mmCIF file with all atom_site columns, C-alpha atoms in Angstrom:
data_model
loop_
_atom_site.group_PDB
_atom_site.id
_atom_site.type_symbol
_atom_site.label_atom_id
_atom_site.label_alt_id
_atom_site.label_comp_id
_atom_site.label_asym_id
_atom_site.label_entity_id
_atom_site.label_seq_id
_atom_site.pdbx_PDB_ins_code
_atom_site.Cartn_x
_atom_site.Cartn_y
_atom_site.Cartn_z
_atom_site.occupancy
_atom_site.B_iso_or_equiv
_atom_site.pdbx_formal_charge
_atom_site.auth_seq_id
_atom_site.auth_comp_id
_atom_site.auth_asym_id
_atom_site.auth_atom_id
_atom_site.pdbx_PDB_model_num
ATOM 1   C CA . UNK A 1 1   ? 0.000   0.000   0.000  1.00 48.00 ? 1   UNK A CA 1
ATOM 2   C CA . UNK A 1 2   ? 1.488   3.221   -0.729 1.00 55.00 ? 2   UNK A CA 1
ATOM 3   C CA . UNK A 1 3   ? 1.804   6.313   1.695  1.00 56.00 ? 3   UNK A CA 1
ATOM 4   C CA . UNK A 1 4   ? -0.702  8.268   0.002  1.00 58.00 ? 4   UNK A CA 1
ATOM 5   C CA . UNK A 1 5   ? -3.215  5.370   -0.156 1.00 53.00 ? 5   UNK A CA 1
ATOM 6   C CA . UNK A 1 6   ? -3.036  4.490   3.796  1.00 50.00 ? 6   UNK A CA 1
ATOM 7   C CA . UNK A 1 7   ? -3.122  8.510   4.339  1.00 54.00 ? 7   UNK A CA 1
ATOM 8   C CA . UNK A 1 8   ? -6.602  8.624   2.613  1.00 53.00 ? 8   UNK A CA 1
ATOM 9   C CA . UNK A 1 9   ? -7.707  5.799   4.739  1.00 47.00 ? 9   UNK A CA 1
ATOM 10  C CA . UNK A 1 10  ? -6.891  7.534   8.121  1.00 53.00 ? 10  UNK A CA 1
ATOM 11  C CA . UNK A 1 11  ? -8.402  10.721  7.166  1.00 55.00 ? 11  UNK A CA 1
ATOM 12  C CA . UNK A 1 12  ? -11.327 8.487   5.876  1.00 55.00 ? 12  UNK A CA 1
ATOM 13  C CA . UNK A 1 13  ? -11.871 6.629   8.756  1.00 54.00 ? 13  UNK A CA 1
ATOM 14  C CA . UNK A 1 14  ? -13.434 7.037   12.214 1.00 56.00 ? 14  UNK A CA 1
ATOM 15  C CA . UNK A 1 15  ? -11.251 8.498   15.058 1.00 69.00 ? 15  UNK A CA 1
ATOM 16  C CA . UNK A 1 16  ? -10.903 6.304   17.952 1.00 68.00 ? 16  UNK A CA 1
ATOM 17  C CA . UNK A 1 17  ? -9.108  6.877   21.056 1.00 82.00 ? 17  UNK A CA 1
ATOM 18  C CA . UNK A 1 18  ? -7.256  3.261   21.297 1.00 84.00 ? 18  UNK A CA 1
ATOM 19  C CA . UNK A 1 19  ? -6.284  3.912   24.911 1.00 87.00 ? 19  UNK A CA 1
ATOM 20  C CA . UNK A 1 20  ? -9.727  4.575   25.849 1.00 90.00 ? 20  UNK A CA 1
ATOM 21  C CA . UNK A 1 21  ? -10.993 1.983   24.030 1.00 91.00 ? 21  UNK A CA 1
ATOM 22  C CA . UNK A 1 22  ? -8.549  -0.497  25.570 1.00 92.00 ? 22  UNK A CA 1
ATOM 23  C CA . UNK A 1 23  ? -9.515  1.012   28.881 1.00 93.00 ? 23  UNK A CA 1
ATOM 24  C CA . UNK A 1 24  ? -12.894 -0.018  28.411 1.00 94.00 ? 24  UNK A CA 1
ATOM 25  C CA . UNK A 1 25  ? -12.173 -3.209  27.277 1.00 93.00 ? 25  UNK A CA 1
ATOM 26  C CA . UNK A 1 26  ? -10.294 -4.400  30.286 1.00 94.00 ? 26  UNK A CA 1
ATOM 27  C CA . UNK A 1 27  ? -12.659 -2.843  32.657 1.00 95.00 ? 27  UNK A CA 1
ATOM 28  C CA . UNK A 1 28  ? -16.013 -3.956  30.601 1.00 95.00 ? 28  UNK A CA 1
ATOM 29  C CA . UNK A 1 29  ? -14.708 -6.682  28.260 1.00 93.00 ? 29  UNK A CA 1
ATOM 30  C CA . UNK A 1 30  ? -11.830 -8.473  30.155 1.00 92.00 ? 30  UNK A CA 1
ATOM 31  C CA . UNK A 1 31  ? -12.418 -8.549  33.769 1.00 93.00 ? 31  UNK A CA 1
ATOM 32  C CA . UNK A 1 32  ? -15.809 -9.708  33.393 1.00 91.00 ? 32  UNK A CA 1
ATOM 33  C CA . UNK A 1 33  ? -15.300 -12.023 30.974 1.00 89.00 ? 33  UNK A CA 1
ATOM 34  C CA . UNK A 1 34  ? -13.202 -13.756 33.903 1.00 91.00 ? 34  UNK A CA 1
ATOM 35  C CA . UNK A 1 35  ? -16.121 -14.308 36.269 1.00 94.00 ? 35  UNK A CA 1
ATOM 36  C CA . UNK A 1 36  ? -17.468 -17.447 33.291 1.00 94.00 ? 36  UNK A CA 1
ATOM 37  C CA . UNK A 1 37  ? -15.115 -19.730 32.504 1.00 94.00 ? 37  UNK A CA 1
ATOM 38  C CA . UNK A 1 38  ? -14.278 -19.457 36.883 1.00 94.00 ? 38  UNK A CA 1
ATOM 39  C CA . UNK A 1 39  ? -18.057 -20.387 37.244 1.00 96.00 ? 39  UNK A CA 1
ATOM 40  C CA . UNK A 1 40  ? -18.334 -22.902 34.457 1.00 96.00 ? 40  UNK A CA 1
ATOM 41  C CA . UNK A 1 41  ? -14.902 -24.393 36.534 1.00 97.00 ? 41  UNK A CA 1
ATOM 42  C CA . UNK A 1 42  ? -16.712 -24.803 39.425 1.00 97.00 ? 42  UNK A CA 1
ATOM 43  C CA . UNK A 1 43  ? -19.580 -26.461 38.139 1.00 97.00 ? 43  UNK A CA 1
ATOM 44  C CA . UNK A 1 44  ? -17.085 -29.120 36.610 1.00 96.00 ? 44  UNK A CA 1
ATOM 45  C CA . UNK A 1 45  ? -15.232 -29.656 39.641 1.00 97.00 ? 45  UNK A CA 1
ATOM 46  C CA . UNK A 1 46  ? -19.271 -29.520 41.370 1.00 96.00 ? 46  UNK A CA 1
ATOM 47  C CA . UNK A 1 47  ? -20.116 -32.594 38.784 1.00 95.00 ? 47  UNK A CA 1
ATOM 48  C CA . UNK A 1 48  ? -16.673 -34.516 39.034 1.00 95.00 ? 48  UNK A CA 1
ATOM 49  C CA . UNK A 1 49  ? -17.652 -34.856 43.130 1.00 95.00 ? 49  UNK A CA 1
ATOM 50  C CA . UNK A 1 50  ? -14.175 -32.935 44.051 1.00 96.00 ? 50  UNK A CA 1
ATOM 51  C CA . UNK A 1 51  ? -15.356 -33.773 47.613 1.00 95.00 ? 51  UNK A CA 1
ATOM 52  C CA . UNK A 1 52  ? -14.325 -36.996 47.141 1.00 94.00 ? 52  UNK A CA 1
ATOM 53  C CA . UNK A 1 53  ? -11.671 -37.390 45.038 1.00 94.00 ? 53  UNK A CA 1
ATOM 54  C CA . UNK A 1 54  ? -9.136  -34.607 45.385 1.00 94.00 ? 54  UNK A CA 1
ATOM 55  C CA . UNK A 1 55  ? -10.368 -32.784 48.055 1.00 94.00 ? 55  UNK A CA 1
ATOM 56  C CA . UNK A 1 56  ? -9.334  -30.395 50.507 1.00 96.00 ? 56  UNK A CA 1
ATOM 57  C CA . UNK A 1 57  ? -6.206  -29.885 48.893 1.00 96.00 ? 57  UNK A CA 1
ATOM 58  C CA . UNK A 1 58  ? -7.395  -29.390 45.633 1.00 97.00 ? 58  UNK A CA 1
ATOM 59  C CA . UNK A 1 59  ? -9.796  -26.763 46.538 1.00 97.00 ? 59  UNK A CA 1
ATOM 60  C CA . UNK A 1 60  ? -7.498  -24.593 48.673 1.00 97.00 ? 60  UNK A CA 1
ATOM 61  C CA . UNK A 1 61  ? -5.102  -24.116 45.401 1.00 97.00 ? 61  UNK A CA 1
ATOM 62  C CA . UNK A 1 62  ? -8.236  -22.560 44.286 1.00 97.00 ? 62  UNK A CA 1
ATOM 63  C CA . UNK A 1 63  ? -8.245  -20.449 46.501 1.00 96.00 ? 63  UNK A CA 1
ATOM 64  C CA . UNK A 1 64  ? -4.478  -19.739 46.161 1.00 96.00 ? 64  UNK A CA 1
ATOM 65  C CA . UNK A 1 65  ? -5.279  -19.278 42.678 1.00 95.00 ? 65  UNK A CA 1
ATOM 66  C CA . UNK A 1 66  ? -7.838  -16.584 43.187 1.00 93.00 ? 66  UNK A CA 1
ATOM 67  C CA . UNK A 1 67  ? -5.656  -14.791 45.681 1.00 94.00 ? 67  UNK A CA 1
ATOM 68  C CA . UNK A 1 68  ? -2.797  -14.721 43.088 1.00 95.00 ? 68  UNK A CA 1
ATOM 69  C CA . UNK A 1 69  ? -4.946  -13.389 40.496 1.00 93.00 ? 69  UNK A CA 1
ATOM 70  C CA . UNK A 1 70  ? -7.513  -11.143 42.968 1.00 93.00 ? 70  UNK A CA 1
ATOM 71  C CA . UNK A 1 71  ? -4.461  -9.062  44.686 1.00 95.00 ? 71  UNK A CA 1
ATOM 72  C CA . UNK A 1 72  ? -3.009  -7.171  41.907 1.00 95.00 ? 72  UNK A CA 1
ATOM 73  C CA . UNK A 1 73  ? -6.755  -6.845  40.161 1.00 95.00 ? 73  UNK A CA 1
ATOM 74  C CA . UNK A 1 74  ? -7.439  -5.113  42.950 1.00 95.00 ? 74  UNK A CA 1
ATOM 75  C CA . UNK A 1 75  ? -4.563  -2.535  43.439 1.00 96.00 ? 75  UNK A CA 1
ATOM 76  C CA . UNK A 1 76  ? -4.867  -2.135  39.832 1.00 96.00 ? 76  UNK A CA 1
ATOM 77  C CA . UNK A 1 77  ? -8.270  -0.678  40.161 1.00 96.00 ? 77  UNK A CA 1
ATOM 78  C CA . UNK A 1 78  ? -7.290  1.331   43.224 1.00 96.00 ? 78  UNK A CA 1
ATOM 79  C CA . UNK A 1 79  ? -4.060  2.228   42.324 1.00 97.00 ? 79  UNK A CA 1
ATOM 80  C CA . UNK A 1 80  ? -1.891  4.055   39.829 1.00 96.00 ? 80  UNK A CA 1
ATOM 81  C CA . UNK A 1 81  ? 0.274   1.992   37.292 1.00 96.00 ? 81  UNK A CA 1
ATOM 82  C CA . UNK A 1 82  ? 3.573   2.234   37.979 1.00 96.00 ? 82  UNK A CA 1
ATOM 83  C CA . UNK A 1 83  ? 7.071   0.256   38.538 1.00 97.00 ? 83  UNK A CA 1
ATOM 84  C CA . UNK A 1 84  ? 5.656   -1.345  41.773 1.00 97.00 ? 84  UNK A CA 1
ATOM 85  C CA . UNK A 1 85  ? 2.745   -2.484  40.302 1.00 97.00 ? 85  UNK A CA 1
ATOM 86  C CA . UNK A 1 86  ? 3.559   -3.587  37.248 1.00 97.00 ? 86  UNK A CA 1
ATOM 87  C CA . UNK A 1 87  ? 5.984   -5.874  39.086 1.00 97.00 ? 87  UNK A CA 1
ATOM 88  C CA . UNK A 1 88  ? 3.331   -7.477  41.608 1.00 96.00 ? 88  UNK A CA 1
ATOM 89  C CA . UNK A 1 89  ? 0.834   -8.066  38.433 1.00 96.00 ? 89  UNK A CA 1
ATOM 90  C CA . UNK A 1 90  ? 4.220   -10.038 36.740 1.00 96.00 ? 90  UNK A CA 1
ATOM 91  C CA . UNK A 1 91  ? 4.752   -11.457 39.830 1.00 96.00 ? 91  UNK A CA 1
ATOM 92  C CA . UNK A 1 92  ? 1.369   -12.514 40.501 1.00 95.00 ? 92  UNK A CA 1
ATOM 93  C CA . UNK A 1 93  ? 0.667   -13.968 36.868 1.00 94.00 ? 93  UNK A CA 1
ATOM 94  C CA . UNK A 1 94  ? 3.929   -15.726 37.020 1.00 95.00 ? 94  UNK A CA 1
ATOM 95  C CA . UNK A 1 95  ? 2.767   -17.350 40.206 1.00 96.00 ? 95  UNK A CA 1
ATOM 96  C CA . UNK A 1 96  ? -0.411  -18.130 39.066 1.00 95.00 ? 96  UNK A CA 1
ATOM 97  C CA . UNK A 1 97  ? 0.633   -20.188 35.936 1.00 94.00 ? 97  UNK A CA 1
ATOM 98  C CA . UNK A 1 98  ? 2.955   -22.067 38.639 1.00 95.00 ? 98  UNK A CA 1
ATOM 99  C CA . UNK A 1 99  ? 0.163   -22.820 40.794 1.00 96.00 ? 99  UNK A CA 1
ATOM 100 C CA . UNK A 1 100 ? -2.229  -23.878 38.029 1.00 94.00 ? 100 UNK A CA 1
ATOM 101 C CA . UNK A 1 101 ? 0.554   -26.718 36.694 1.00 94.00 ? 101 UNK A CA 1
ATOM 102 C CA . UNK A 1 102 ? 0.109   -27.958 40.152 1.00 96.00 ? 102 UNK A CA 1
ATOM 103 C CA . UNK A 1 103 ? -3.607  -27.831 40.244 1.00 95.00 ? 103 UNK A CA 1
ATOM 104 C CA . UNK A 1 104 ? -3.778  -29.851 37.379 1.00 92.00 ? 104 UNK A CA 1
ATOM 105 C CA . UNK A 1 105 ? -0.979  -32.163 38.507 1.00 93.00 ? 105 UNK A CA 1
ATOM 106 C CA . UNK A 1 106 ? -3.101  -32.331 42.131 1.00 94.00 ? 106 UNK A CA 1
ATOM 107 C CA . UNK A 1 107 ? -6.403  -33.255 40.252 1.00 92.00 ? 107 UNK A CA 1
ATOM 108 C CA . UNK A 1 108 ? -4.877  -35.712 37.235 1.00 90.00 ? 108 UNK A CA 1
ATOM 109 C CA . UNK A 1 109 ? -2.885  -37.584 40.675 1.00 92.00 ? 109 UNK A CA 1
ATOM 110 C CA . UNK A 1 110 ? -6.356  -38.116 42.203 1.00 92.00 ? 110 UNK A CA 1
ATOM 111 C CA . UNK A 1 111 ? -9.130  -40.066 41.408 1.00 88.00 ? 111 UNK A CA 1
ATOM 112 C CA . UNK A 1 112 ? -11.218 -36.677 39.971 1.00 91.00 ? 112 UNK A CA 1
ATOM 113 C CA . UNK A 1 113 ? -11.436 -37.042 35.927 1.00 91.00 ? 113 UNK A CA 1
ATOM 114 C CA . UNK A 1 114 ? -10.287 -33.607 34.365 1.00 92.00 ? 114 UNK A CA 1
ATOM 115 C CA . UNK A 1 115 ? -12.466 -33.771 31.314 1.00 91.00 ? 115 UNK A CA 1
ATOM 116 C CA . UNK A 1 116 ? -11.349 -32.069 27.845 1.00 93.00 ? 116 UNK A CA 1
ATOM 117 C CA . UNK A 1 117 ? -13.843 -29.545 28.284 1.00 95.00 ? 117 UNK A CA 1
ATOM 118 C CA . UNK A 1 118 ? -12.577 -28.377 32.117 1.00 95.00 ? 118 UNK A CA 1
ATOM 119 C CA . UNK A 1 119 ? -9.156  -28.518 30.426 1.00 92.00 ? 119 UNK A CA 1
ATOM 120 C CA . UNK A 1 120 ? -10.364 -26.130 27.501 1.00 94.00 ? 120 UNK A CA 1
ATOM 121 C CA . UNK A 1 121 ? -11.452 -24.069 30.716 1.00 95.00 ? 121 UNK A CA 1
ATOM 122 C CA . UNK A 1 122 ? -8.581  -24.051 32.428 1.00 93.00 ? 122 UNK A CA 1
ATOM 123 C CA . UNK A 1 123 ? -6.845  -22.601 29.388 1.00 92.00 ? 123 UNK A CA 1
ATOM 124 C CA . UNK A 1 124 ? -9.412  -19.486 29.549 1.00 90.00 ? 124 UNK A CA 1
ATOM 125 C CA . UNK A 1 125 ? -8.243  -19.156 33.098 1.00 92.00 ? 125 UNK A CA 1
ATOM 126 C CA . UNK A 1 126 ? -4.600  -18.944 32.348 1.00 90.00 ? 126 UNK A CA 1
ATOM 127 C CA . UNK A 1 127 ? -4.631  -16.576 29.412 1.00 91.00 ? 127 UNK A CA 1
ATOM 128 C CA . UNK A 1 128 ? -6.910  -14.045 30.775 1.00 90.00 ? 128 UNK A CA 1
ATOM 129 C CA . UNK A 1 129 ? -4.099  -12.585 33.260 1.00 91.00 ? 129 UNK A CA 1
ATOM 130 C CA . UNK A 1 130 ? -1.808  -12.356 30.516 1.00 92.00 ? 130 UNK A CA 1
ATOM 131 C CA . UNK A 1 131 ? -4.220  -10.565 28.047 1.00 92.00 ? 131 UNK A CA 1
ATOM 132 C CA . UNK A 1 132 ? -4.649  -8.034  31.071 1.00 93.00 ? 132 UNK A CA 1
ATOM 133 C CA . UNK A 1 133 ? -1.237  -7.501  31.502 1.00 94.00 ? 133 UNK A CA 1
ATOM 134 C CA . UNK A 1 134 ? -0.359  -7.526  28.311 1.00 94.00 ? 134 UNK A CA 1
ATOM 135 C CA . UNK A 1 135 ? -3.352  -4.609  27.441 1.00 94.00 ? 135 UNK A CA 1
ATOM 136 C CA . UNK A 1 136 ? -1.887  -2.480  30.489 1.00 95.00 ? 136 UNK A CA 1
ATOM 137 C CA . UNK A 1 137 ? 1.691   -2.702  29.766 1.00 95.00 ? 137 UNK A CA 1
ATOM 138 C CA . UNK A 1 138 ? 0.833   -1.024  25.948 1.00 94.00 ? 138 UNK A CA 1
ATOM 139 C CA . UNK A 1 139 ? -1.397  1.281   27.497 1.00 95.00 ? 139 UNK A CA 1
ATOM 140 C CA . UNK A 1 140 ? 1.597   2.410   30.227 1.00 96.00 ? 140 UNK A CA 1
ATOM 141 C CA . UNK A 1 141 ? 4.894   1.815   28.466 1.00 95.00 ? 141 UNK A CA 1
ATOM 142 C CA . UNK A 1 142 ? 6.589   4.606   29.563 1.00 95.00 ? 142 UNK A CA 1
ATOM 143 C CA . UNK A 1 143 ? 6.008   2.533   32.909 1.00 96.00 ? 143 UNK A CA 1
ATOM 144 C CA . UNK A 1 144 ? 7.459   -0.378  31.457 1.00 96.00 ? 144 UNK A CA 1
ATOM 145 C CA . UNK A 1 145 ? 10.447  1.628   30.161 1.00 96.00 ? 145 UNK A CA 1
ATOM 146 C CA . UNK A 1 146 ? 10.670  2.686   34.315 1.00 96.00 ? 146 UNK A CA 1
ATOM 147 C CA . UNK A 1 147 ? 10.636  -0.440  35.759 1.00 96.00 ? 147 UNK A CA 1
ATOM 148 C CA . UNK A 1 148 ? 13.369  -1.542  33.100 1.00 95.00 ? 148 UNK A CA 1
ATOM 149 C CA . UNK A 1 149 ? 15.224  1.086   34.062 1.00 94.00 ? 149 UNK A CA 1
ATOM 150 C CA . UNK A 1 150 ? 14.640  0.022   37.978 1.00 94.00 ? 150 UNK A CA 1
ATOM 151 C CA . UNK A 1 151 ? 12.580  3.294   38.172 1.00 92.00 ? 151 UNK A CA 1
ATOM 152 C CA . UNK A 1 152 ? 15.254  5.513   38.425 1.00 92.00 ? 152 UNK A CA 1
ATOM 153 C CA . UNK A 1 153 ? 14.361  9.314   38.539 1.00 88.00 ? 153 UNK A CA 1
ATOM 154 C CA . UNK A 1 154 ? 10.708  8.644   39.715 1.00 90.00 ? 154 UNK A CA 1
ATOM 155 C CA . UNK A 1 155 ? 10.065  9.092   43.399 1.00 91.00 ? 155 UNK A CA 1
ATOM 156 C CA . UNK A 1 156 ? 6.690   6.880   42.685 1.00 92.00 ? 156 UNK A CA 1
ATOM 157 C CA . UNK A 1 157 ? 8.208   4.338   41.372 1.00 95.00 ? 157 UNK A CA 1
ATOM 158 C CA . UNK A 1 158 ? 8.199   1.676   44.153 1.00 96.00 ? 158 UNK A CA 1
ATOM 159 C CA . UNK A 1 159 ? 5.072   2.960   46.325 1.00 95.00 ? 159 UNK A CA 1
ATOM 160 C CA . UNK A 1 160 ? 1.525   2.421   46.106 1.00 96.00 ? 160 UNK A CA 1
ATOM 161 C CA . UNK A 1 161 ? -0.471  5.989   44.305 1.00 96.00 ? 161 UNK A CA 1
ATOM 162 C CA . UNK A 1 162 ? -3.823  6.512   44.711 1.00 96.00 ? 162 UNK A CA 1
ATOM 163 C CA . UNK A 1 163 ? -5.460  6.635   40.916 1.00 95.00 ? 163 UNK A CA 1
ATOM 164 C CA . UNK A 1 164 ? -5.844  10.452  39.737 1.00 93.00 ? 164 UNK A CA 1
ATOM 165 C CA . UNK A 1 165 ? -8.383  9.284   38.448 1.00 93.00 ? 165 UNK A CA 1
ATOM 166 C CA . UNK A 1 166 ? -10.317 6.879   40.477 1.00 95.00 ? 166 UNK A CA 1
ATOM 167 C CA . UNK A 1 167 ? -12.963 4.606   39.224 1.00 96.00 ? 167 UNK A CA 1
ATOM 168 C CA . UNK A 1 168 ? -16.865 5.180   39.742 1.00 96.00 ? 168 UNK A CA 1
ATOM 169 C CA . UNK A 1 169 ? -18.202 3.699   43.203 1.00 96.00 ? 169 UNK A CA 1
ATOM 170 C CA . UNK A 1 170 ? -20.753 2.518   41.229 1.00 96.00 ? 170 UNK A CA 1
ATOM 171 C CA . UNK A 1 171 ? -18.587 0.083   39.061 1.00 97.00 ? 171 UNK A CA 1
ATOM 172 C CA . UNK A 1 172 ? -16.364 -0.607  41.889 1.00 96.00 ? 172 UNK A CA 1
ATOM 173 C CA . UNK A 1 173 ? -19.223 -1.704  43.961 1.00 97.00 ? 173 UNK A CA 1
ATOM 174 C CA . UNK A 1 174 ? -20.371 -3.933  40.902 1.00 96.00 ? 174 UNK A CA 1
ATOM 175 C CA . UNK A 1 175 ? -17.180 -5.816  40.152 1.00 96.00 ? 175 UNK A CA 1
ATOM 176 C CA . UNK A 1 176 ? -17.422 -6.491  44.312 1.00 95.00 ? 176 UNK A CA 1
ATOM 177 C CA . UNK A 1 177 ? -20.479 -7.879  43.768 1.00 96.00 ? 177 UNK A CA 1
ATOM 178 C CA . UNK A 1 178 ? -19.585 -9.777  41.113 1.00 95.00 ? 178 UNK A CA 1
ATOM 179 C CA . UNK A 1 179 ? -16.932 -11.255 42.770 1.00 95.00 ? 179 UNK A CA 1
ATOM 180 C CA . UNK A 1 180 ? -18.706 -12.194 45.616 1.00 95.00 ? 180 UNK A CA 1
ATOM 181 C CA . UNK A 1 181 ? -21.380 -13.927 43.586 1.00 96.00 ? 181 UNK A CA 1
ATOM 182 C CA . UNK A 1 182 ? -19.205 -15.709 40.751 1.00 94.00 ? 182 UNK A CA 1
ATOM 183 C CA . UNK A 1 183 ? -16.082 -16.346 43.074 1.00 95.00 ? 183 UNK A CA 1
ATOM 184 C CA . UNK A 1 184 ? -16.485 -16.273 47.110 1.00 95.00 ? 184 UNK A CA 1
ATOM 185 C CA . UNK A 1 185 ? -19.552 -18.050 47.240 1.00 97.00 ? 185 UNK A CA 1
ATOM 186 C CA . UNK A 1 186 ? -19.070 -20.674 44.764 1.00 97.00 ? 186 UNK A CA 1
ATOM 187 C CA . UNK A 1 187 ? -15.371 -21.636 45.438 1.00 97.00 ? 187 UNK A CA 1
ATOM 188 C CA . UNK A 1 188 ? -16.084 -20.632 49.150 1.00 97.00 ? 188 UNK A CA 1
ATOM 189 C CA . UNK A 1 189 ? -19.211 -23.439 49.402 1.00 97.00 ? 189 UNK A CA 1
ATOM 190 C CA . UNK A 1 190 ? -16.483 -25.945 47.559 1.00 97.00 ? 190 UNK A CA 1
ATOM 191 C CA . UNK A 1 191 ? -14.098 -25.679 50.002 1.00 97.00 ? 191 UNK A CA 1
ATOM 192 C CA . UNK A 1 192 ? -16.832 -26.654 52.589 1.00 97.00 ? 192 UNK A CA 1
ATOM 193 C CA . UNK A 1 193 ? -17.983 -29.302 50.995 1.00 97.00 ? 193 UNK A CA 1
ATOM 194 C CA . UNK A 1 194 ? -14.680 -30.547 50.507 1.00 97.00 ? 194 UNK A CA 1
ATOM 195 C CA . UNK A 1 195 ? -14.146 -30.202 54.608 1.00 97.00 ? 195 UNK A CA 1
ATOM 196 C CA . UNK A 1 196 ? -17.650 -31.554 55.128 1.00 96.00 ? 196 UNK A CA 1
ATOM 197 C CA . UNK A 1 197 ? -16.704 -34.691 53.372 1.00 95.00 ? 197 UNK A CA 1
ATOM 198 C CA . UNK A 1 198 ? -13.154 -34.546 54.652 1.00 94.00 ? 198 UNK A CA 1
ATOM 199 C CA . UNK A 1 199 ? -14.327 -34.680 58.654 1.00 93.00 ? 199 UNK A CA 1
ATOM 200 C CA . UNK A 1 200 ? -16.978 -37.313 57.586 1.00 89.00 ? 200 UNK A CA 1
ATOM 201 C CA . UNK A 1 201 ? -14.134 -39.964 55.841 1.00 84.00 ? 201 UNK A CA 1
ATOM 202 C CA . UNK A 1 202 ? -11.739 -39.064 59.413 1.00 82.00 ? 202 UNK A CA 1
ATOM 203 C CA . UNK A 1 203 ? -15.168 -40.157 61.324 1.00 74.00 ? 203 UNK A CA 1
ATOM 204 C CA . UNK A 1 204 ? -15.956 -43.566 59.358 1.00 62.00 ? 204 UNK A CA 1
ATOM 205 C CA . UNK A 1 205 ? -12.285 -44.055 59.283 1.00 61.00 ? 205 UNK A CA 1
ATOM 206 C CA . UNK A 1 206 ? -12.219 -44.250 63.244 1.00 65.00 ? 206 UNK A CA 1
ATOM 207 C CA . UNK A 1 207 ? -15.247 -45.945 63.607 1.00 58.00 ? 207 UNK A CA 1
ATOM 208 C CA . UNK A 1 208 ? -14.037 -48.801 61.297 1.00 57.00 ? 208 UNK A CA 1
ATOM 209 C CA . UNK A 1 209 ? -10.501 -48.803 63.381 1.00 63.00 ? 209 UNK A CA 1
ATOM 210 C CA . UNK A 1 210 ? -13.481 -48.971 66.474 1.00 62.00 ? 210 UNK A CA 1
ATOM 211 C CA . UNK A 1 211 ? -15.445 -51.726 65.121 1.00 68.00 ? 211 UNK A CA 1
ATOM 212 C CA . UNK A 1 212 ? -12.411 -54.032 64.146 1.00 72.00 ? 212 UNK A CA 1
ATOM 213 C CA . UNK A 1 213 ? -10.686 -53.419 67.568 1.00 67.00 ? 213 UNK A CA 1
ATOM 214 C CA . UNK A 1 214 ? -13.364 -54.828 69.643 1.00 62.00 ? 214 UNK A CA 1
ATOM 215 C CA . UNK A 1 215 ? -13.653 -58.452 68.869 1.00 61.00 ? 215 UNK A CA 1
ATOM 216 C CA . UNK A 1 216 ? -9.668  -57.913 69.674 1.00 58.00 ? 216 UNK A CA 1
ATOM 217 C CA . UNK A 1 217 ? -10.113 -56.428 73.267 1.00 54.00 ? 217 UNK A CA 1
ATOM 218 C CA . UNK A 1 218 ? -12.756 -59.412 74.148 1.00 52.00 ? 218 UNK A CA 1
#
């Protein structure tokens, strides 16, 4: 295509703002989009009776999982992009794709079938933090180029700012809600269940070791 041509073509076309659009994506495309394939994970875990294969363990790298993934969302929407941050939201998407190799490992070890389909989920989960950072790091690379550069010549660089522009209560009170709905309560009523189960295999375990040590004692 020559110069002229793709010239035409931007003064043609329709103006967009790509970091606003990008904005919007992660904040109403993205993050969102997270809350499904988590729910549709739980349900498969729900139907595979995680209770009583994997269990306890299983459950609770869930719940690291979550954490790994819920700490830097959660700076990020209170906090200012900058050297510190961008190196807990590495750090924390490095760890999660760590800890998910070992939830898989933990599940495929125990007697809990990991279908293709909760496999095709699991993939869903793992990408999504690296499409957010990914998405942030274009939209702030003169906060990549900081941290490269160890964030020398910015005070800010290695403590927490307050957004200049903070989000809407309104849409911070809606992704709580959401996450409360489509993460804490599901995953929260799984690890229960898996305790539940858990304390009742412990009891029928010592009642067994009750039952065949009393002919003994006679």
């Amino acid at each position: 295509m020559r110069r002229d041509q793709a010239a035409e073509i931007a003064a043609t076309g329709t103006k967009v703002d790509v970091g606003d659009a990008t904005t919007r994506y992660l904040l109403y495309g993205l993050l969102p989009s997270w809350f499904v394939p988590g729910l549709a994970d739980w349900a498969m875990h729900r139907r595979t009776r995680i209770e009583e294969t994997a269990g306890t363990k299983e459950s609770l790298i869930h719940s690291l999982m979550m954490a790994e993934v819920g700490l830097p969302i959660a700076l990020t929407l209170r906090y200012e992009v900058n050297p510190l941050l961008l190196s807990l939201q590495l750090a924390g998407a490095a760890t999660h794709e760590a800890t998910a190799l070992w939830d898989v490992r933990t599940a495929v070890r125990s007697e809990r079938e990991v279908k293709p389909i909760e496999q095709h989920i699991h993939s869903f989960l793992e990408s999504l933090p690296f499409a957010a950072l990914a998405s942030l790091m274009c939209l702030h690379a003169d906060q990549v180029k900081s941290l490269a550069r160890g964030g020398r010549g910015d005070r800010d660089a290695w403590r927490l700012v307050p957004r200049r522009r903070p989000l809407s209560p309104g849409y911070l009170a809606g992704i709580a809600v959401a996450i409360g709905t489509c993460v804490a309560l599901p995953y929260g009523e799984e690890l229960l269940r898996c305790l539940r189960a858990a304390r009742s295999k412990k009891k029928h375990a010592k009642d067994d070791a009750a039952r065949w040590r009393a002919p003994q004692g006679r």
